[in-house]
Amino acid sequence: MKKSENESRSILAGTELSTFCPHCHQALNVFDPATRKIWVRLAVSVHGAKGELLLSPQFDVFERQADIELSEGIVVDDLSCPRCGESLVEQQACEECGSPAARLVIYAQSKLVDFSICTKVGCHWHGMSRADQAKIKPKVSRQKKPEQDALLRIRNFNEVSYGLDRELALVEASRCLDCKKPACIAACPVEVDIPGFIRLIREGNFVEAARLVKQKNALPAVCGRVCPQDDQCEKACLLGKKEEPVAIGNLERFVADFERETDSVAIPRKAPPTGKRVAVVGSGPAGLTMAADMVTKGHSVTVFESLHKPGGVLVYGIPEFRLPKAIVESEIDYLRRLGVKIELNSIVGRLYTIEELFASGYDAVFVGTGAGLPVFMKLPGENLCNILSANEYLTRINLMKAYAFPEYDTPAPRGRQVAVLGGGNVAMDCARTAVRMGSREVSIIYRRTRDEMPARTEETEHAEQEGVKFRLLTNPIRFIGDDRRWVKQMECVQMQLGEPDASGRPRPIPRAGSNFLMDVDMVIVAVGAGPNPVLFSGSPDLERTDRGYVKAYTPSGRTSIPGVWAGGDIVTGSATVILAMGAARQAANDMHAYLMDGKKEWV
Amino acid sequence: MHTIIDRRELTKGDMISITVEAPAIAKKIHPGQFVVLRVNETGERTPLTVAYKDEVHGTITIIFQVLGKTTAMLASLKIGDAIKDLVGPLGCDERFTKVGTVVGIGGGSGIAVLHHIMQGYAEVGNTLIGIIGAREKALLILEDEMEALCERLLVTTDDGSYGMHGLVTDALSRLVEEQVHIDQVVAVGPLIMMRAVCEMTKLYEIPTLVSLNPIMVDGTGMCGGCRVTVGGETKFACVDGPHFDGHKVDFDELMQRNMMYARDERTSLLTSIRAR
């Protein structure tokens, strides 16, 4: 049996379909009181003899009855509609035996779909176009990716999700409706051809699928893991209106992992060298995207990174259990193979200024330094010992591998009762890291409710499974220390939700007299991040907003200094990996046009 | 990788000076600024203030006291060995102006930093007086260099084995008693010394600059581990400092904060000794 038949069989297994004539649109189904079954009734002619043929509409059975002799293996002369008499046999041939095929119309899942059957007696082939298969496939629910058990995973830093395997990915891919006007593409900041790559998965062409994603997204293995899909592509998925949307993120991760694990990563063909040099400041998601884009366009690219490892927030911020560092390393290795040079331990603004980069021969500079400055709440007692920023906690543990102390020299702060302030992904990362570091009680302190939490649904669910407590509608107002100035308590106030504020979320209002004390011995402040001013100390001309972010035109990313572009968190403030990548891509297109076009106009 | 091209023991195995190749940093670093280094792959990022730079040869010199695992590892490196990561210059570039008479007070390894800062003050034509102190004579560093730079140098030892018997603050009292006009004091050394100096100069209303070295991870403003309360405001020593108005610094808080990982630091050192 051919694979396509296999597939449609399994889809149709056990279903009983309404059938109609494609010409007169009258029903072909008849009820036979003798057998108490519904049959499909067709007129048949064989060697001049005409008769009636009854087919079981349960397509997996394909039972038949006829009032004339139909010996196994013969091809009937004609199949026609018993009501209008029109022949159903068409040009299309059976894929199994090559005999002519007859066309019916079947009604499935509120749609009329063409359906072919073979005219050779005994041949069980029936076929549909691929699009039709998608239309009539029975309901398959969203596939869950296997995960480490919560009790097990809180004792290690290994990745929580194992990702979809081949079979699950095929089933999940079959859920895609392959819409004519896919809303998911428009909802993706880098406009990945989502139905396209899912189609390739369905065809079993995983490597091609990965390459299709990579045309738009340089870091699919990363984005498949950390993108807020539930707010982007999956939110727009049409299937999501009725049931759960297609697990686009999991599929993206699957193809990227498949490509990497099977060593099928190919280096794309680069454009001929242009002789132009591009300096990229910062090796986070924006910088890496810019570097990948510009190097494939034929420019020579150098990335300057201030830390001793490239990757930016991907290495210092996002924990191993959510994004294994080996994946980031392989993405960076890919860039190096593309020819990108990465200079570590190089702080632009201190070691070199932007002006000096131009003077040393760079033709364009991209600033993608991110939002790396931790924001504190400016509450009394915030400088007590064991109150620290999410950045410090995560950097110590992820970048400096403090979880392996004393094998690695950097110590990690520890606490039994840990409070994490904030409700974003970073807060979840800190809380889940603290659980793994052996803290007995870890609480998320958030001033609004679960619905307003900016974290991905998957992260809050995982945190909850791992025993993290959620203290919602709660806000700290001061910290109390012991005689050694270590934090021992935190005074909080209960909140209630008021009218929406500038961000569109309901404004939390303190409830008078609801103050209470909470015992804590470690507090992690994860309420956001600001722009790091180090870069600007050497480039005061770079225009900035009141909040200290770089002023850049959308969508080009051009700044106030000719030849300097900016993108990512340094322009928008803390956002997501994918938005930074989208901004970098647009800046790269503009930069390329600027470098290649002799005119150096800067508006 | 940054190769060590010179290594000297300034005191018996305790105070070490190393000179490493770092041409780009040497070109940019100013007195009082620091670098963050990581000795090897498992090492901790450690901030250390630069004592000299040599732009011509492209080197910087770091003088440090062996206190924990990182400094012990650093001390064990020989000429020709390399430091894995070295990043800088970090900290604000202090603009030195002519103020008149500057008294520089240094204690322990802080003398090395002080010497570099005093060079900065000397370049713009200030009159310099130096006060340097150590626990005992054997631990005193850079006496000759300071002598050459300053118009007058006072040396103190806690045990009286050399120079004045007493603390650096006693030497400062002497200057005040002698009614020497002082426009500016710069103090670099242990926190307890800087606090004592600041308490004293506050009485005499002499502006005092201190150079702080709190716990930090990245040194670029990213972690906030190095926060210090200065005049009631939280500052990051790595990007807002490391130089601050000593009269405004909350030293008590900083002392406790610097002790945060004391136990871990001991564990780290002991584990590495046992592993040998």
PDB file of C-alpha atoms in Angstrom, chain A residues 167-347:
ATOM      1  CA  GLU A 167       6.003  10.675  15.523  1.00  0.00           C
ATOM      2  CA  LEU A 168       4.562  13.394  17.727  1.00  0.00           C
ATOM      3  CA  ALA A 169       5.839  16.037  15.341  1.00  0.00           C
ATOM      4  CA  LEU A 170       4.141  14.310  12.401  1.00  0.00           C
ATOM      5  CA  VAL A 171       0.850  14.102  14.267  1.00  0.00           C
ATOM      6  CA  GLU A 172       1.118  17.691  15.469  1.00  0.00           C
ATOM      7  CA  ALA A 173       1.999  18.902  11.969  1.00  0.00           C
ATOM      8  CA  SER A 174      -1.106  17.184  10.640  1.00  0.00           C
ATOM      9  CA  ARG A 175      -3.203  19.532  12.763  1.00  0.00           C
ATOM     10  CA  CYS A 176      -2.229  22.579  10.709  1.00  0.00           C
ATOM     11  CA  LEU A 177      -5.149  23.732   8.573  1.00  0.00           C
ATOM     12  CA  ASP A 178      -2.742  25.178   6.002  1.00  0.00           C
ATOM     13  CA  CYS A 179      -4.935  28.281   5.766  1.00  0.00           C
ATOM     14  CA  LYS A 180      -5.051  30.241   2.524  1.00  0.00           C
ATOM     15  CA  LYS A 181      -4.326  33.475   4.355  1.00  0.00           C
ATOM     16  CA  PRO A 182      -2.197  32.353   7.279  1.00  0.00           C
ATOM     17  CA  ALA A 183      -2.567  34.722  10.213  1.00  0.00           C
ATOM     18  CA  CYS A 184       0.373  33.095  11.991  1.00  0.00           C
ATOM     19  CA  ILE A 185       2.939  34.478   9.534  1.00  0.00           C
ATOM     20  CA  ALA A 186       1.758  38.027  10.112  1.00  0.00           C
ATOM     21  CA  ALA A 187       1.841  37.468  13.874  1.00  0.00           C
ATOM     22  CA  CYS A 188       5.513  36.426  13.777  1.00  0.00           C
ATOM     23  CA  PRO A 189       7.933  39.338  14.194  1.00  0.00           C
ATOM     24  CA  VAL A 190      10.289  37.828  11.619  1.00  0.00           C
ATOM     25  CA  GLU A 191       7.525  36.381   9.419  1.00  0.00           C
ATOM     26  CA  VAL A 192       8.596  32.759   9.335  1.00  0.00           C
ATOM     27  CA  ASP A 193       6.693  30.778   6.677  1.00  0.00           C
ATOM     28  CA  ILE A 194       4.923  28.725   9.310  1.00  0.00           C
ATOM     29  CA  PRO A 195       2.453  26.743   7.160  1.00  0.00           C
ATOM     30  CA  GLY A 196       5.293  26.143   4.714  1.00  0.00           C
ATOM     31  CA  PHE A 197       7.640  24.545   7.189  1.00  0.00           C
ATOM     32  CA  ILE A 198       4.813  22.564   8.777  1.00  0.00           C
ATOM     33  CA  ARG A 199       3.894  21.261   5.324  1.00  0.00           C
ATOM     34  CA  LEU A 200       7.488  20.086   4.912  1.00  0.00           C
ATOM     35  CA  ILE A 201       7.290  18.319   8.279  1.00  0.00           C
ATOM     36  CA  ARG A 202       4.138  16.537   7.145  1.00  0.00           C
ATOM     37  CA  GLU A 203       6.041  15.389   4.090  1.00  0.00           C
ATOM     38  CA  GLY A 204       8.776  14.083   6.352  1.00  0.00           C
ATOM     39  CA  ASN A 205      11.219  16.631   5.044  1.00  0.00           C
ATOM     40  CA  PHE A 206      12.545  17.832   8.380  1.00  0.00           C
ATOM     41  CA  VAL A 207      15.852  19.266   7.237  1.00  0.00           C
ATOM     42  CA  GLU A 208      14.207  21.268   4.466  1.00  0.00           C
ATOM     43  CA  ALA A 209      11.700  22.493   7.034  1.00  0.00           C
ATOM     44  CA  ALA A 210      14.542  23.723   9.252  1.00  0.00           C
ATOM     45  CA  ARG A 211      16.150  25.516   6.323  1.00  0.00           C
ATOM     46  CA  LEU A 212      12.894  27.198   5.444  1.00  0.00           C
ATOM     47  CA  VAL A 213      12.604  28.500   9.021  1.00  0.00           C
ATOM     48  CA  LYS A 214      16.215  29.654   8.923  1.00  0.00           C
ATOM     49  CA  GLN A 215      15.542  31.829   5.897  1.00  0.00           C
ATOM     50  CA  LYS A 216      13.721  34.144   8.281  1.00  0.00           C
ATOM     51  CA  ASN A 217      14.961  33.177  11.710  1.00  0.00           C
ATOM     52  CA  ALA A 218      18.663  32.664  12.341  1.00  0.00           C
ATOM     53  CA  LEU A 219      18.102  31.038  15.737  1.00  0.00           C
ATOM     54  CA  PRO A 220      15.211  28.572  15.438  1.00  0.00           C
ATOM     55  CA  ALA A 221      16.395  26.188  18.167  1.00  0.00           C
ATOM     56  CA  VAL A 222      16.476  29.133  20.555  1.00  0.00           C
ATOM     57  CA  CYS A 223      13.190  30.708  19.487  1.00  0.00           C
ATOM     58  CA  GLY A 224      11.374  27.377  19.519  1.00  0.00           C
ATOM     59  CA  ARG A 225      12.230  27.240  23.196  1.00  0.00           C
ATOM     60  CA  VAL A 226      11.932  30.794  24.461  1.00  0.00           C
ATOM     61  CA  CYS A 227       9.616  32.683  22.125  1.00  0.00           C
ATOM     62  CA  PRO A 228       6.287  33.802  23.629  1.00  0.00           C
ATOM     63  CA  GLN A 229       4.368  31.813  21.004  1.00  0.00           C
ATOM     64  CA  ASP A 230       1.174  32.017  23.034  1.00  0.00           C
ATOM     65  CA  ASP A 231       1.221  35.760  22.392  1.00  0.00           C
ATOM     66  CA  GLN A 232       2.335  35.624  18.770  1.00  0.00           C
ATOM     67  CA  CYS A 233       1.943  32.948  16.108  1.00  0.00           C
ATOM     68  CA  GLU A 234      -0.057  30.516  18.224  1.00  0.00           C
ATOM     69  CA  LYS A 235      -2.392  33.278  19.327  1.00  0.00           C
ATOM     70  CA  ALA A 236      -3.208  33.983  15.681  1.00  0.00           C
ATOM     71  CA  CYS A 237      -3.612  30.309  14.738  1.00  0.00           C
ATOM     72  CA  LEU A 238      -7.096  29.752  13.313  1.00  0.00           C
ATOM     73  CA  LEU A 239      -7.351  26.363  14.984  1.00  0.00           C
ATOM     74  CA  GLY A 240      -6.993  28.156  18.293  1.00  0.00           C
ATOM     75  CA  LYS A 241     -10.391  29.766  17.851  1.00  0.00           C
ATOM     76  CA  LYS A 242     -12.128  26.428  18.429  1.00  0.00           C
ATOM     77  CA  GLU A 243      -9.534  24.262  20.122  1.00  0.00           C
ATOM     78  CA  GLU A 244      -5.892  24.501  21.054  1.00  0.00           C
ATOM     79  CA  PRO A 245      -3.650  26.102  18.417  1.00  0.00           C
ATOM     80  CA  VAL A 246      -0.985  24.184  16.533  1.00  0.00           C
ATOM     81  CA  ALA A 247       2.147  23.845  18.691  1.00  0.00           C
ATOM     82  CA  ILE A 248       4.197  25.976  16.298  1.00  0.00           C
ATOM     83  CA  GLY A 249       6.998  26.594  18.797  1.00  0.00           C
ATOM     84  CA  ASN A 250       7.435  22.909  19.515  1.00  0.00           C
ATOM     85  CA  LEU A 251       7.517  22.127  15.796  1.00  0.00           C
ATOM     86  CA  GLU A 252      10.076  24.863  15.182  1.00  0.00           C
ATOM     87  CA  ARG A 253      12.211  23.441  17.946  1.00  0.00           C
ATOM     88  CA  PHE A 254      11.796  19.934  16.536  1.00  0.00           C
ATOM     89  CA  VAL A 255      13.082  20.803  13.069  1.00  0.00           C
ATOM     90  CA  ALA A 256      15.958  22.888  14.404  1.00  0.00           C
ATOM     91  CA  ASP A 257      17.006  20.123  16.799  1.00  0.00           C
ATOM     92  CA  PHE A 258      16.619  17.507  14.061  1.00  0.00           C
ATOM     93  CA  GLU A 259      18.860  19.477  11.726  1.00  0.00           C
ATOM     94  CA  ARG A 260      21.506  19.975  14.404  1.00  0.00           C
ATOM     95  CA  GLU A 261      21.406  16.453  15.835  1.00  0.00           C
ATOM     96  CA  THR A 262      21.677  14.838  12.423  1.00  0.00           C
ATOM     97  CA  ASP A 263      24.573  17.123  11.464  1.00  0.00           C
ATOM     98  CA  SER A 264      22.615  18.421   8.525  1.00  0.00           C
ATOM     99  CA  VAL A 265      23.410  22.078   9.165  1.00  0.00           C
ATOM    100  CA  ALA A 266      24.628  23.483   5.885  1.00  0.00           C
ATOM    101  CA  ILE A 267      26.412  26.757   5.446  1.00  0.00           C
ATOM    102  CA  PRO A 268      24.319  28.883   3.127  1.00  0.00           C
ATOM    103  CA  ARG A 269      25.894  30.381   0.069  1.00  0.00           C
ATOM    104  CA  LYS A 270      27.238  33.821   0.834  1.00  0.00           C
ATOM    105  CA  ALA A 271      27.013  36.763  -1.525  1.00  0.00           C
ATOM    106  CA  PRO A 272      30.352  37.764  -3.069  1.00  0.00           C
ATOM    107  CA  PRO A 273      32.480  39.931  -0.737  1.00  0.00           C
ATOM    108  CA  THR A 274      31.490  43.569  -0.794  1.00  0.00           C
ATOM    109  CA  GLY A 275      34.597  44.832   0.968  1.00  0.00           C
ATOM    110  CA  LYS A 276      32.425  46.580   3.566  1.00  0.00           C
ATOM    111  CA  ARG A 277      33.099  46.093   7.266  1.00  0.00           C
ATOM    112  CA  VAL A 278      30.367  45.974   9.880  1.00  0.00           C
ATOM    113  CA  ALA A 279      30.878  46.223  13.640  1.00  0.00           C
ATOM    114  CA  VAL A 280      28.174  44.700  15.818  1.00  0.00           C
ATOM    115  CA  VAL A 281      28.104  45.736  19.453  1.00  0.00           C
ATOM    116  CA  GLY A 282      26.681  43.001  21.656  1.00  0.00           C
ATOM    117  CA  SER A 283      26.302  39.300  20.878  1.00  0.00           C
ATOM    118  CA  GLY A 284      22.741  38.771  22.071  1.00  0.00           C
ATOM    119  CA  PRO A 285      19.797  37.856  19.854  1.00  0.00           C
ATOM    120  CA  ALA A 286      19.837  41.192  17.990  1.00  0.00           C
ATOM    121  CA  GLY A 287      23.580  41.209  17.417  1.00  0.00           C
ATOM    122  CA  LEU A 288      23.693  37.592  16.287  1.00  0.00           C
ATOM    123  CA  THR A 289      20.856  38.135  13.808  1.00  0.00           C
ATOM    124  CA  MET A 290      22.537  41.239  12.438  1.00  0.00           C
ATOM    125  CA  ALA A 291      25.843  39.381  12.122  1.00  0.00           C
ATOM    126  CA  ALA A 292      24.250  36.419  10.333  1.00  0.00           C
ATOM    127  CA  ASP A 293      22.334  38.635   7.916  1.00  0.00           C
ATOM    128  CA  MET A 294      25.209  40.910   7.053  1.00  0.00           C
ATOM    129  CA  VAL A 295      27.770  38.149   6.634  1.00  0.00           C
ATOM    130  CA  THR A 296      25.505  36.276   4.193  1.00  0.00           C
ATOM    131  CA  LYS A 297      25.069  39.502   2.265  1.00  0.00           C
ATOM    132  CA  GLY A 298      28.826  39.477   1.703  1.00  0.00           C
ATOM    133  CA  HIS A 299      30.041  41.959   4.312  1.00  0.00           C
ATOM    134  CA  SER A 300      32.839  41.355   6.771  1.00  0.00           C
ATOM    135  CA  VAL A 301      31.387  41.288  10.276  1.00  0.00           C
ATOM    136  CA  THR A 302      32.988  41.593  13.714  1.00  0.00           C
ATOM    137  CA  VAL A 303      30.943  41.212  16.885  1.00  0.00           C
ATOM    138  CA  PHE A 304      32.164  42.888  20.082  1.00  0.00           C
ATOM    139  CA  GLU A 305      31.070  41.251  23.329  1.00  0.00           C
ATOM    140  CA  SER A 306      31.879  42.567  26.784  1.00  0.00           C
ATOM    141  CA  LEU A 307      31.588  39.232  28.600  1.00  0.00           C
ATOM    142  CA  HIS A 308      33.888  36.266  28.188  1.00  0.00           C
ATOM    143  CA  LYS A 309      31.228  34.232  26.378  1.00  0.00           C
ATOM    144  CA  PRO A 310      29.122  35.195  23.377  1.00  0.00           C
ATOM    145  CA  GLY A 311      25.330  34.991  23.413  1.00  0.00           C
ATOM    146  CA  GLY A 312      24.258  37.849  25.642  1.00  0.00           C
ATOM    147  CA  VAL A 313      21.068  37.128  27.523  1.00  0.00           C
ATOM    148  CA  LEU A 314      20.993  33.648  26.000  1.00  0.00           C
ATOM    149  CA  VAL A 315      24.033  32.678  28.078  1.00  0.00           C
ATOM    150  CA  TYR A 316      23.906  34.874  31.145  1.00  0.00           C
ATOM    151  CA  GLY A 317      20.149  35.129  31.582  1.00  0.00           C
ATOM    152  CA  ILE A 318      18.136  32.162  30.373  1.00  0.00           C
ATOM    153  CA  PRO A 319      18.885  29.095  32.511  1.00  0.00           C
ATOM    154  CA  GLU A 320      20.263  25.815  31.250  1.00  0.00           C
ATOM    155  CA  PHE A 321      17.045  23.953  32.084  1.00  0.00           C
ATOM    156  CA  ARG A 322      15.133  26.157  29.656  1.00  0.00           C
ATOM    157  CA  LEU A 323      17.772  26.728  27.003  1.00  0.00           C
ATOM    158  CA  PRO A 324      20.774  24.374  27.072  1.00  0.00           C
ATOM    159  CA  LYS A 325      23.982  26.313  26.541  1.00  0.00           C
ATOM    160  CA  ALA A 326      25.173  23.703  24.058  1.00  0.00           C
ATOM    161  CA  ILE A 327      22.445  24.919  21.716  1.00  0.00           C
ATOM    162  CA  VAL A 328      23.552  28.532  21.987  1.00  0.00           C
ATOM    163  CA  GLU A 329      27.125  27.410  21.408  1.00  0.00           C
ATOM    164  CA  SER A 330      26.210  25.531  18.272  1.00  0.00           C
ATOM    165  CA  GLU A 331      24.297  28.554  16.939  1.00  0.00           C
ATOM    166  CA  ILE A 332      27.356  30.695  17.569  1.00  0.00           C
ATOM    167  CA  ASP A 333      29.591  28.086  16.032  1.00  0.00           C
ATOM    168  CA  TYR A 334      27.367  28.295  12.954  1.00  0.00           C
ATOM    169  CA  LEU A 335      27.967  32.061  12.787  1.00  0.00           C
ATOM    170  CA  ARG A 336      31.703  31.542  13.121  1.00  0.00           C
ATOM    171  CA  ARG A 337      31.579  29.049  10.264  1.00  0.00           C
ATOM    172  CA  LEU A 338      29.776  31.715   8.259  1.00  0.00           C
ATOM    173  CA  GLY A 339      32.832  33.855   8.819  1.00  0.00           C
ATOM    174  CA  VAL A 340      31.694  36.143  11.632  1.00  0.00           C
ATOM    175  CA  LYS A 341      34.536  37.255  13.907  1.00  0.00           C
ATOM    176  CA  ILE A 342      33.691  37.535  17.601  1.00  0.00           C
ATOM    177  CA  GLU A 343      35.847  39.634  19.910  1.00  0.00           C
ATOM    178  CA  LEU A 344      35.203  38.735  23.524  1.00  0.00           C
ATOM    179  CA  ASN A 345      36.042  40.850  26.571  1.00  0.00           C
ATOM    180  CA  SER A 346      35.697  43.977  24.448  1.00  0.00           C
ATOM    181  CA  ILE A 347      33.597  46.778  25.843  1.00  0.00           C
TER     182      ILE A 347
END
